[in-house]
Every structure is written in C-alpha cells, then in structure tokens.
mmCIF file of C-alpha atoms in Angstrom:
data_model
loop_
_atom_site.group_PDB
_atom_site.id
_atom_site.type_symbol
_atom_site.label_atom_id
_atom_site.label_comp_id
_atom_site.label_asym_id
_atom_site.label_seq_id
_atom_site.Cartn_x
_atom_site.Cartn_y
_atom_site.Cartn_z
ATOM 1 C CA UNK A 1 -20.237 49.660 -36.508
ATOM 2 C CA UNK A 2 -22.602 50.166 -33.570
ATOM 3 C CA UNK A 3 -21.286 50.468 -30.039
ATOM 4 C CA UNK A 4 -23.278 47.374 -28.982
ATOM 5 C CA UNK A 5 -21.710 45.251 -31.799
ATOM 6 C CA UNK A 6 -18.139 46.372 -30.972
ATOM 7 C CA UNK A 7 -18.702 45.449 -27.354
ATOM 8 C CA UNK A 8 -19.994 42.010 -28.388
ATOM 9 C CA UNK A 9 -16.966 41.289 -30.587
ATOM 10 C CA UNK A 10 -14.599 42.358 -27.847
ATOM 11 C CA UNK A 11 -16.305 40.038 -25.376
ATOM 12 C CA UNK A 12 -16.076 37.146 -27.839
ATOM 13 C CA UNK A 13 -12.361 37.779 -28.379
ATOM 14 C CA UNK A 14 -11.687 37.840 -24.648
ATOM 15 C CA UNK A 15 -13.626 34.590 -24.164
ATOM 16 C CA UNK A 16 -11.754 32.947 -27.055
ATOM 17 C CA UNK A 17 -8.392 34.054 -25.644
ATOM 18 C CA UNK A 18 -9.282 32.744 -22.215
ATOM 19 C CA UNK A 19 -10.466 29.427 -23.647
ATOM 20 C CA UNK A 20 -7.278 29.054 -25.739
ATOM 21 C CA UNK A 21 -5.056 29.774 -22.725
ATOM 22 C CA UNK A 22 -6.993 27.312 -20.597
ATOM 23 C CA UNK A 23 -6.808 24.525 -23.232
ATOM 24 C CA UNK A 24 -3.109 25.182 -23.729
ATOM 25 C CA UNK A 25 -2.462 25.047 -20.010
ATOM 26 C CA UNK A 26 -4.529 21.885 -19.645
ATOM 27 C CA UNK A 27 -2.760 20.208 -22.563
ATOM 28 C CA UNK A 28 0.644 21.060 -21.165
ATOM 29 C CA UNK A 29 -0.255 19.755 -17.749
ATOM 30 C CA UNK A 30 -1.655 16.547 -19.208
ATOM 31 C CA UNK A 31 1.436 15.996 -21.319
ATOM 32 C CA UNK A 32 3.676 16.535 -18.311
ATOM 33 C CA UNK A 33 1.664 14.163 -16.182
ATOM 34 C CA UNK A 34 1.582 11.492 -18.885
ATOM 35 C CA UNK A 35 5.347 11.709 -19.278
ATOM 36 C CA UNK A 36 5.762 11.100 -15.549
ATOM 37 C CA UNK A 37 3.143 8.352 -15.182
ATOM 38 C CA UNK A 38 4.153 6.334 -18.247
ATOM 39 C CA UNK A 39 7.749 5.695 -17.217
ATOM 40 C CA UNK A 40 8.163 1.910 -17.576
ATOM 41 C CA UNK A 41 10.666 -0.522 -16.081
ATOM 42 C CA UNK A 42 13.621 -1.677 -18.154
ATOM 43 C CA UNK A 43 12.490 -3.999 -20.900
ATOM 44 C CA UNK A 44 8.827 -3.075 -20.598
ATOM 45 C CA UNK A 45 7.099 -2.013 -23.771
ATOM 46 C CA UNK A 46 9.336 -4.136 -25.993
ATOM 47 C CA UNK A 47 7.539 -7.403 -25.358
ATOM 48 C CA UNK A 48 4.460 -8.509 -27.242
ATOM 49 C CA UNK A 49 2.735 -8.997 -23.896
ATOM 50 C CA UNK A 50 2.878 -5.352 -22.685
ATOM 51 C CA UNK A 51 3.195 -6.182 -18.991
ATOM 52 C CA UNK A 52 2.265 -3.537 -16.445
ATOM 53 C CA UNK A 53 1.103 -0.797 -18.833
ATOM 54 C CA UNK A 54 -0.206 2.109 -16.725
ATOM 55 C CA UNK A 55 -2.775 3.285 -19.262
ATOM 56 C CA UNK A 56 -1.443 6.864 -19.025
ATOM 57 C CA UNK A 57 -3.437 8.057 -15.994
ATOM 58 C CA UNK A 58 -3.162 11.839 -15.538
ATOM 59 C CA UNK A 59 -3.970 14.502 -12.957
ATOM 60 C CA UNK A 60 -2.837 14.901 -9.375
ATOM 61 C CA UNK A 61 -3.764 11.285 -8.691
ATOM 62 C CA UNK A 62 -0.821 10.234 -10.858
ATOM 63 C CA UNK A 63 1.615 11.211 -8.105
ATOM 64 C CA UNK A 64 3.423 8.439 -6.244
ATOM 65 C CA UNK A 65 1.130 6.745 -3.787
ATOM 66 C CA UNK A 66 -1.964 8.450 -5.149
ATOM 67 C CA UNK A 67 -5.054 7.060 -6.821
ATOM 68 C CA UNK A 68 -4.149 7.033 -10.510
ATOM 69 C CA UNK A 69 -7.769 6.828 -11.615
ATOM 70 C CA UNK A 70 -6.512 5.039 -14.758
ATOM 71 C CA UNK A 71 -6.612 1.490 -16.006
ATOM 72 C CA UNK A 72 -5.311 -1.345 -13.847
ATOM 73 C CA UNK A 73 -2.068 -3.037 -14.971
ATOM 74 C CA UNK A 74 -2.701 -5.528 -17.724
ATOM 75 C CA UNK A 75 -2.949 -9.081 -16.443
ATOM 76 C CA UNK A 76 -0.265 -11.477 -17.644
ATOM 77 C CA UNK A 77 -1.503 -13.799 -20.404
ATOM 78 C CA UNK A 78 -2.069 -17.479 -19.815
ATOM 79 C CA UNK A 79 0.797 -19.790 -20.707
ATOM 80 C CA UNK A 80 -1.586 -21.966 -22.753
ATOM 81 C CA UNK A 81 -0.145 -25.272 -23.872
ATOM 82 C CA UNK A 82 3.442 -25.343 -22.681
ATOM 83 C CA UNK A 83 6.225 -26.467 -24.991
ATOM 84 C CA UNK A 84 9.854 -27.550 -24.856
ATOM 85 C CA UNK A 85 12.427 -25.624 -26.856
ATOM 86 C CA UNK A 86 15.874 -27.091 -27.500
ATOM 87 C CA UNK A 87 18.397 -24.418 -26.585
ATOM 88 C CA UNK A 88 21.907 -24.975 -27.933
ATOM 89 C CA UNK A 89 23.465 -24.254 -24.534
ATOM 90 C CA UNK A 90 20.782 -25.261 -22.038
ATOM 91 C CA UNK A 91 19.070 -28.205 -23.703
ATOM 92 C CA UNK A 92 15.270 -28.478 -23.378
ATOM 93 C CA UNK A 93 13.714 -25.424 -21.688
ATOM 94 C CA UNK A 94 10.050 -24.862 -20.888
ATOM 95 C CA UNK A 95 8.248 -22.166 -22.873
ATOM 96 C CA UNK A 96 4.705 -20.894 -23.044
ATOM 97 C CA UNK A 97 2.486 -21.409 -26.078
ATOM 98 C CA UNK A 98 4.118 -18.411 -27.794
ATOM 99 C CA UNK A 99 7.622 -19.789 -27.310
ATOM 100 C CA UNK A 100 8.622 -17.422 -24.486
ATOM 101 C CA UNK A 101 10.995 -18.980 -21.951
ATOM 102 C CA UNK A 102 9.749 -19.644 -18.409
ATOM 103 C CA UNK A 103 12.033 -19.152 -15.403
ATOM 104 C CA UNK A 104 12.404 -20.065 -11.730
ATOM 105 C CA UNK A 105 13.824 -18.014 -8.843
ATOM 106 C CA UNK A 106 16.284 -19.468 -6.322
ATOM 107 C CA UNK A 107 14.752 -17.422 -3.480
ATOM 108 C CA UNK A 108 11.385 -19.146 -3.982
ATOM 109 C CA UNK A 109 10.658 -22.542 -2.470
ATOM 110 C CA UNK A 110 9.120 -25.635 -4.122
ATOM 111 C CA UNK A 111 7.922 -27.555 -1.039
ATOM 112 C CA UNK A 112 5.788 -25.869 0.026
ATOM 113 C CA UNK A 113 5.504 -23.743 -3.098
ATOM 114 C CA UNK A 114 6.082 -20.075 -2.264
ATOM 115 C CA UNK A 115 6.878 -17.021 -4.392
ATOM 116 C CA UNK A 116 9.203 -14.384 -2.986
ATOM 117 C CA UNK A 117 9.049 -12.136 -6.050
ATOM 118 C CA UNK A 118 6.577 -9.254 -5.812
ATOM 119 C CA UNK A 119 6.408 -5.514 -6.405
ATOM 120 C CA UNK A 120 9.098 -4.284 -8.794
ATOM 121 C CA UNK A 121 10.495 -7.825 -8.986
ATOM 122 C CA UNK A 122 7.215 -9.055 -10.447
ATOM 123 C CA UNK A 123 7.305 -6.214 -12.973
ATOM 124 C CA UNK A 124 10.650 -7.389 -14.328
ATOM 125 C CA UNK A 125 9.662 -11.043 -13.858
ATOM 126 C CA UNK A 126 5.923 -11.257 -14.634
ATOM 127 C CA UNK A 127 4.293 -14.236 -12.958
ATOM 128 C CA UNK A 128 2.736 -16.919 -15.154
ATOM 129 C CA UNK A 129 -0.961 -17.521 -14.350
ATOM 130 C CA UNK A 130 -1.896 -21.090 -13.522
ATOM 131 C CA UNK A 131 -5.228 -20.962 -15.336
ATOM 132 C CA UNK A 132 -5.178 -22.432 -18.831
ATOM 133 C CA UNK A 133 -1.713 -24.002 -18.628
ATOM 134 C CA UNK A 134 -1.454 -27.542 -20.023
ATOM 135 C CA UNK A 135 1.459 -29.934 -20.516
ATOM 136 C CA UNK A 136 2.889 -31.212 -23.830
ATOM 137 C CA UNK A 137 4.048 -34.813 -24.327
ATOM 138 C CA UNK A 138 7.473 -34.138 -22.810
ATOM 139 C CA UNK A 139 6.264 -32.708 -19.487
ATOM 140 C CA UNK A 140 4.634 -34.862 -16.841
ATOM 141 C CA UNK A 141 1.161 -33.433 -16.144
ATOM 142 C CA UNK A 142 1.652 -34.156 -12.453
ATOM 143 C CA UNK A 143 4.522 -31.633 -12.412
ATOM 144 C CA UNK A 144 2.110 -28.768 -13.077
ATOM 145 C CA UNK A 145 0.488 -27.071 -10.111
ATOM 146 C CA UNK A 146 -0.286 -23.667 -8.678
ATOM 147 C CA UNK A 147 0.477 -21.461 -5.701
ATOM 148 C CA UNK A 148 -1.756 -18.691 -4.376
ATOM 149 C CA UNK A 149 0.089 -15.374 -4.199
ATOM 150 C CA UNK A 150 -0.386 -12.661 -1.575
ATOM 151 C CA UNK A 151 -2.769 -10.791 -3.908
ATOM 152 C CA UNK A 152 -4.955 -13.887 -4.266
ATOM 153 C CA UNK A 153 -3.933 -14.771 -7.836
ATOM 154 C CA UNK A 154 -2.811 -18.272 -8.711
ATOM 155 C CA UNK A 155 0.647 -18.712 -10.206
ATOM 156 C CA UNK A 156 1.741 -21.702 -12.280
ATOM 157 C CA UNK A 157 4.269 -24.029 -10.672
ATOM 158 C CA UNK A 158 6.423 -26.663 -12.366
ATOM 159 C CA UNK A 159 7.857 -29.286 -10.054
ATOM 160 C CA UNK A 160 6.705 -27.021 -7.236
ATOM 161 C CA UNK A 161 8.686 -23.992 -8.473
ATOM 162 C CA UNK A 162 6.695 -20.818 -9.283
ATOM 163 C CA UNK A 163 7.072 -19.883 -12.970
ATOM 164 C CA UNK A 164 7.860 -16.456 -14.424
ATOM 165 C CA UNK A 165 8.547 -14.795 -17.749
ATOM 166 C CA UNK A 166 11.297 -12.182 -18.205
ATOM 167 C CA UNK A 167 10.373 -8.693 -19.415
ATOM 168 C CA UNK A 168 13.564 -8.349 -21.489
ATOM 169 C CA UNK A 169 12.857 -11.499 -23.516
ATOM 170 C CA UNK A 170 11.254 -10.068 -26.651
ATOM 171 C CA UNK A 171 10.992 -13.006 -29.040
ATOM 172 C CA UNK A 172 10.443 -16.782 -28.900
ATOM 173 C CA UNK A 173 13.561 -18.648 -27.844
ATOM 174 C CA UNK A 174 15.149 -15.722 -25.972
ATOM 175 C CA UNK A 175 16.864 -16.744 -22.720
ATOM 176 C CA UNK A 176 18.148 -13.328 -21.606
ATOM 177 C CA UNK A 177 16.990 -14.064 -18.063
ATOM 178 C CA UNK A 178 19.277 -17.078 -17.674
ATOM 179 C CA UNK A 179 21.692 -16.513 -14.795
ATOM 180 C CA UNK A 180 20.498 -12.978 -13.979
ATOM 181 C CA UNK A 181 21.644 -12.083 -10.463
ATOM 182 C CA UNK A 182 22.885 -15.637 -10.072
ATOM 183 C CA UNK A 183 19.373 -16.558 -8.935
ATOM 184 C CA UNK A 184 17.256 -16.881 -12.103
ATOM 185 C CA UNK A 185 17.291 -19.922 -14.364
ATOM 186 C CA UNK A 186 15.260 -21.259 -17.266
ATOM 187 C CA UNK A 187 12.989 -24.134 -16.239
ATOM 188 C CA UNK A 188 13.614 -27.714 -17.300
ATOM 189 C CA UNK A 189 10.709 -30.098 -17.881
ATOM 190 C CA UNK A 190 10.821 -31.427 -14.307
ATOM 191 C CA UNK A 191 11.080 -28.008 -12.662
ATOM 192 C CA UNK A 192 14.830 -28.222 -12.167
ATOM 193 C CA UNK A 193 17.269 -25.703 -13.591
ATOM 194 C CA UNK A 194 17.827 -26.048 -17.321
ATOM 195 C CA UNK A 195 21.433 -26.382 -18.407
ATOM 196 C CA UNK A 196 22.546 -28.745 -15.656
ATOM 197 C CA UNK A 197 23.683 -31.006 -18.492
ATOM 198 C CA UNK A 198 24.925 -29.570 -21.785
ATOM 199 C CA UNK A 199 23.240 -30.963 -24.911
ATOM 200 C CA UNK A 200 25.238 -33.756 -26.540
ATOM 201 C CA UNK A 201 25.217 -35.416 -29.949
ATOM 202 C CA UNK A 202 23.220 -38.133 -28.163
ATOM 203 C CA UNK A 203 21.593 -37.539 -24.785
ATOM 204 C CA UNK A 204 19.109 -39.188 -22.442
ATOM 205 C CA UNK A 205 15.702 -37.542 -21.989
ATOM 206 C CA UNK A 206 13.474 -38.587 -19.095
ATOM 207 C CA UNK A 207 10.125 -38.982 -20.770
ATOM 208 C CA UNK A 208 7.009 -39.049 -18.553
ATOM 209 C CA UNK A 209 5.484 -41.957 -20.521
ATOM 210 C CA UNK A 210 8.394 -43.938 -21.941
ATOM 211 C CA UNK A 211 11.072 -43.429 -19.314
ATOM 212 C CA UNK A 212 14.688 -42.715 -20.298
ATOM 213 C CA UNK A 213 14.882 -42.378 -24.081
ATOM 214 C CA UNK A 214 17.655 -41.303 -26.441
ATOM 215 C CA UNK A 215 17.512 -38.002 -28.310
ATOM 216 C CA UNK A 216 19.813 -36.372 -30.839
ATOM 217 C CA UNK A 217 21.585 -33.023 -30.552
ATOM 218 C CA UNK A 218 18.372 -31.223 -31.527
ATOM 219 C CA UNK A 219 16.433 -32.934 -28.762
ATOM 220 C CA UNK A 220 14.535 -35.154 -31.221
ATOM 221 C CA UNK A 221 13.504 -38.644 -30.185
ATOM 222 C CA UNK A 222 15.553 -41.389 -31.844
ATOM 223 C CA UNK A 223 13.797 -44.469 -33.248
ATOM 224 C CA UNK A 224 14.791 -47.815 -34.666
ATOM 225 C CA UNK A 225 12.953 -49.775 -37.367
ATOM 226 C CA UNK A 226 12.019 -53.449 -37.068
ATOM 227 C CA UNK A 227 12.725 -54.047 -40.770
ATOM 228 C CA UNK A 228 16.338 -52.990 -40.310
ATOM 229 C CA UNK A 229 18.759 -55.431 -38.739
ATOM 230 C CA UNK A 230 21.964 -55.012 -36.796
ATOM 231 C CA UNK A 231 23.734 -58.171 -37.916
ATOM 232 C CA UNK A 232 23.989 -58.878 -40.723
ATOM 233 C CA UNK A 233 23.556 -55.167 -41.513
ATOM 234 C CA UNK A 234 20.330 -54.473 -43.375
ATOM 235 C CA UNK A 235 18.444 -51.252 -44.144
ATOM 236 C CA UNK A 236 14.687 -51.638 -44.481
ATOM 237 C CA UNK A 237 13.943 -47.911 -44.709
ATOM 238 C CA UNK A 238 14.801 -46.585 -48.166
ATOM 239 C CA UNK A 239 13.387 -44.347 -50.907
ATOM 240 C CA UNK A 240 9.992 -42.887 -49.891
ATOM 241 C CA UNK A 241 10.448 -44.123 -46.326
ATOM 242 C CA UNK A 242 13.286 -41.617 -45.937
ATOM 243 C CA UNK A 243 10.906 -38.728 -46.620
ATOM 244 C CA UNK A 244 9.323 -39.359 -43.229
ATOM 245 C CA UNK A 245 12.086 -41.043 -41.248
ATOM 246 C CA UNK A 246 15.419 -39.225 -41.415
ATOM 247 C CA UNK A 247 18.682 -41.062 -40.700
ATOM 248 C CA UNK A 248 20.289 -39.572 -37.594
ATOM 249 C CA UNK A 249 23.686 -37.973 -38.064
ATOM 250 C CA UNK A 250 26.756 -39.771 -36.657
ATOM 251 C CA UNK A 251 27.782 -38.768 -33.136
ATOM 252 C CA UNK A 252 31.079 -37.803 -31.585
ATOM 253 C CA UNK A 253 31.701 -40.254 -28.733
ATOM 254 C CA UNK A 254 33.202 -37.442 -26.681
ATOM 255 C CA UNK A 255 29.867 -35.593 -26.844
ATOM 256 C CA UNK A 256 27.473 -38.062 -25.230
ATOM 257 C CA UNK A 257 25.269 -37.564 -22.167
ATOM 258 C CA UNK A 258 23.956 -40.519 -20.221
ATOM 259 C CA UNK A 259 24.791 -43.305 -22.683
ATOM 260 C CA UNK A 260 27.793 -45.621 -22.772
ATOM 261 C CA UNK A 261 30.161 -44.731 -25.661
ATOM 262 C CA UNK A 262 30.518 -48.429 -26.557
ATOM 263 C CA UNK A 263 26.873 -48.426 -27.699
ATOM 264 C CA UNK A 264 27.481 -45.666 -30.246
ATOM 265 C CA UNK A 265 28.772 -46.398 -33.743
ATOM 266 C CA UNK A 266 28.383 -45.281 -37.354
ATOM 267 C CA UNK A 267 27.048 -47.326 -40.274
ATOM 268 C CA UNK A 268 27.203 -46.660 -43.999
ATOM 269 C CA UNK A 269 23.958 -46.764 -45.953
ATOM 270 C CA UNK A 270 23.645 -48.205 -49.498
ATOM 271 C CA UNK A 271 23.822 -44.681 -50.967
ATOM 272 C CA UNK A 272 27.085 -44.019 -49.147
ATOM 273 C CA UNK A 273 25.735 -41.698 -46.436
ATOM 274 C CA UNK A 274 26.789 -42.315 -42.842
ATOM 275 C CA UNK A 275 24.205 -42.878 -40.128
ATOM 276 C CA UNK A 276 24.212 -43.065 -36.347
ATOM 277 C CA UNK A 277 23.760 -46.548 -34.897
ATOM 278 C CA UNK A 278 22.914 -47.471 -31.309
ATOM 279 C CA UNK A 279 23.868 -50.980 -30.236
ATOM 280 C CA UNK A 280 24.564 -51.568 -33.970
ATOM 281 C CA UNK A 281 21.006 -50.611 -34.982
ATOM 282 C CA UNK A 282 20.568 -47.672 -37.392
ATOM 283 C CA UNK A 283 18.462 -44.937 -35.767
ATOM 284 C CA UNK A 284 16.227 -42.228 -37.219
ATOM 285 C CA UNK A 285 14.238 -39.154 -36.224
ATOM 286 C CA UNK A 286 10.586 -38.688 -37.190
ATOM 287 C CA UNK A 287 9.408 -35.661 -39.173
ATOM 288 C CA UNK A 288 6.135 -35.758 -37.239
ATOM 289 C CA UNK A 289 7.934 -34.824 -34.005
ATOM 290 C CA UNK A 290 8.041 -31.053 -33.583
ATOM 291 C CA UNK A 291 9.669 -30.482 -30.185
ATOM 292 C CA UNK A 292 11.728 -32.288 -27.530
ATOM 293 C CA UNK A 293 9.624 -34.916 -25.810
ATOM 294 C CA UNK A 294 7.406 -35.603 -28.826
ATOM 295 C CA UNK A 295 6.988 -39.323 -29.453
ATOM 296 C CA UNK A 296 4.536 -39.255 -32.346
ATOM 297 C CA UNK A 297 6.524 -41.980 -34.088
ATOM 298 C CA UNK A 298 6.314 -44.437 -31.216
ATOM 299 C CA UNK A 299 4.674 -47.701 -32.317
ATOM 300 C CA UNK A 300 4.004 -46.459 -35.875
ATOM 301 C CA UNK A 301 2.782 -49.390 -37.985
ATOM 302 C CA UNK A 302 3.981 -51.625 -35.180
ATOM 303 C CA UNK A 303 7.513 -51.185 -36.565
ATOM 304 C CA UNK A 304 9.039 -48.000 -35.141
ATOM 305 C CA UNK A 305 10.185 -47.668 -31.531
ATOM 306 C CA UNK A 306 12.096 -45.262 -29.321
ATOM 307 C CA UNK A 307 15.438 -46.424 -27.928
ATOM 308 C CA UNK A 308 16.388 -46.769 -24.255
ATOM 309 C CA UNK A 309 19.683 -45.597 -22.773
ATOM 310 C CA UNK A 310 20.751 -49.251 -22.814
ATOM 311 C CA UNK A 311 20.268 -49.287 -26.580
ATOM 312 C CA UNK A 312 17.117 -51.437 -26.532
ATOM 313 C CA UNK A 313 13.833 -50.671 -28.246
ATOM 314 C CA UNK A 314 11.020 -49.451 -26.034
ATOM 315 C CA UNK A 315 7.753 -51.134 -26.951
ATOM 316 C CA UNK A 316 5.513 -49.177 -24.569
ATOM 317 C CA UNK A 317 2.880 -47.223 -26.483
ATOM 318 C CA UNK A 318 1.182 -44.185 -24.915
#
C-alpha cells in the first residue's frame, strides 16, 4: 500500500472517530436536556387534551427563565356545546362537549368576573376558552359569558364564574377536582356549586324555559300523558307507547328534593308493574331525552307535558 494511501485512510479514520464522538456527545446532551425540559405537572400527559406540552425544547435555552426556542404550550380546546351530566353524588354538573367536568374557584369573583388562577395554578386547572361555547337546553344562554385574562385571552364564565377543567380528570364524568383544597367545585347549570342538594328519587330542576320541573333520580324530565287519568285510574300509554315513554320508578318519600311528599304516590299498572305517580297522575320519562335539562318530549302530539313542583302539567312549549 502506498504511503499516500495509508495517510488518507488514517485521516478518514480520525475524522470518523471525531464525528462519532461529536454525535454521541450531542445526543447525550440533547437527551439530558429533553429529560429536564419535559417534566410535566401532576396529571399532565394523562388527559386527552395534552395541556401545556412543552414540545421538548432543547439546548441552553431550556434552562429556567431562558428562551426555550420550542413550541408554545398547546392552547386549551374549546368547550363546544356544553352538556349536563347527572353525577350520583353532585346531581347535574356542567361538562364540555367531550364530557369533561367544568369547575369554579372560590378565590375568583363572579361580579365583576375575575380569575385569580394563573401560572402553575392554570397548568393544573386549565382555563376554558370562551370562543365556541354554546348552551344546551338545560343551561340558560344568558348565564354564559366571558372574562378577559391578564394575557388577553377570553375565558368562559357561567353565572359570572370563570370556568376551568382539571388536569387529573382523564375521562368523561370524572370529578376528581371536586373539593380540592376546599376551594374547587364542579359547576352547576346556574354557575353555583354543584352538590348543594343531593340527588333524590324525585327532585326539582330549574329549567331556563319551563321553570321548576320535576326530574327522576337520573335527572330525566318527568312527563304526564293526557290520555291517562288520575281518578278513576286509567292508563292510556300501553304496548308500543311504552317503547318510547318509560314508566318512572316509584320513589322513596324520604328521598325527595323540593316537592311535597303528599304529592308522591305509587300506582299499579295493568301488567302488575308499579309506577311513580305525582298528584295521582302516572309519570314517565322520554327516551328522546339524553341529558338533564332535555325537554324533547314537551308538547309531543299535544299530549305529553312536563310536571311542575306543585304536581301540575306545564303546557308551555319552547
């Protein structure tokens, strides 16, 4: 082998070794930086929303207080069309379109609306954007508003209270944020704290269009049928009718909220099943209602009507 060729091979080997060492050093430094920069708050990374992801920015800029040079934190998703979920302990709670519970903070104020949760607080309790939020049948549209935060973003308010999600809630229906620190509570439809009144076998729901209506233990609107009668007892809903209108289960008079026990009784249907009656009228729930506050059965065929807390039919139609 010529002297010139041996010298060339040696130079190539040295260059390769230097390149390998440099890549190895760079990779190790990047891995170390990523490990430091990607540390996430408790609960982060388990939610479908991925709040506050750093994007893995590396380099010296990843040090505290430096310019990360990476992606900005992911903006919280819109709430979309809000919903009401019937919680077994809290009753109806407000959720976003994906079923994630919304919360309020006692250190905020509703009048004027002001958020006092920022920085690390807003990482654990991501704010709910006001844009794109709409109300379902059970929430008064006038209760929805917004407040401008210090960073210029607009946060959804319900009854004046700024709304948040909780980073440790990971699936629809979770209420892990309820009672945290003694200052966080799930939101009720009017912006008040959910759970002020435990769900009962029969309860009163303040509906934005119909007023005070009766609901069952699942939060479903109760209806009565004009072809039934209270006295003498008559059942006009039978056979195929029962596929759509389900007889409400009897109630325990010790488990009522907002209605006089004397109005609650139980009747026996022709097939022997027992059914809840209000002011002696058999009552039903409608399969077309999907969440608390739904009144899709109201005025159906001019025969089906929600029931007031006094036990009377409500003839108002939305």
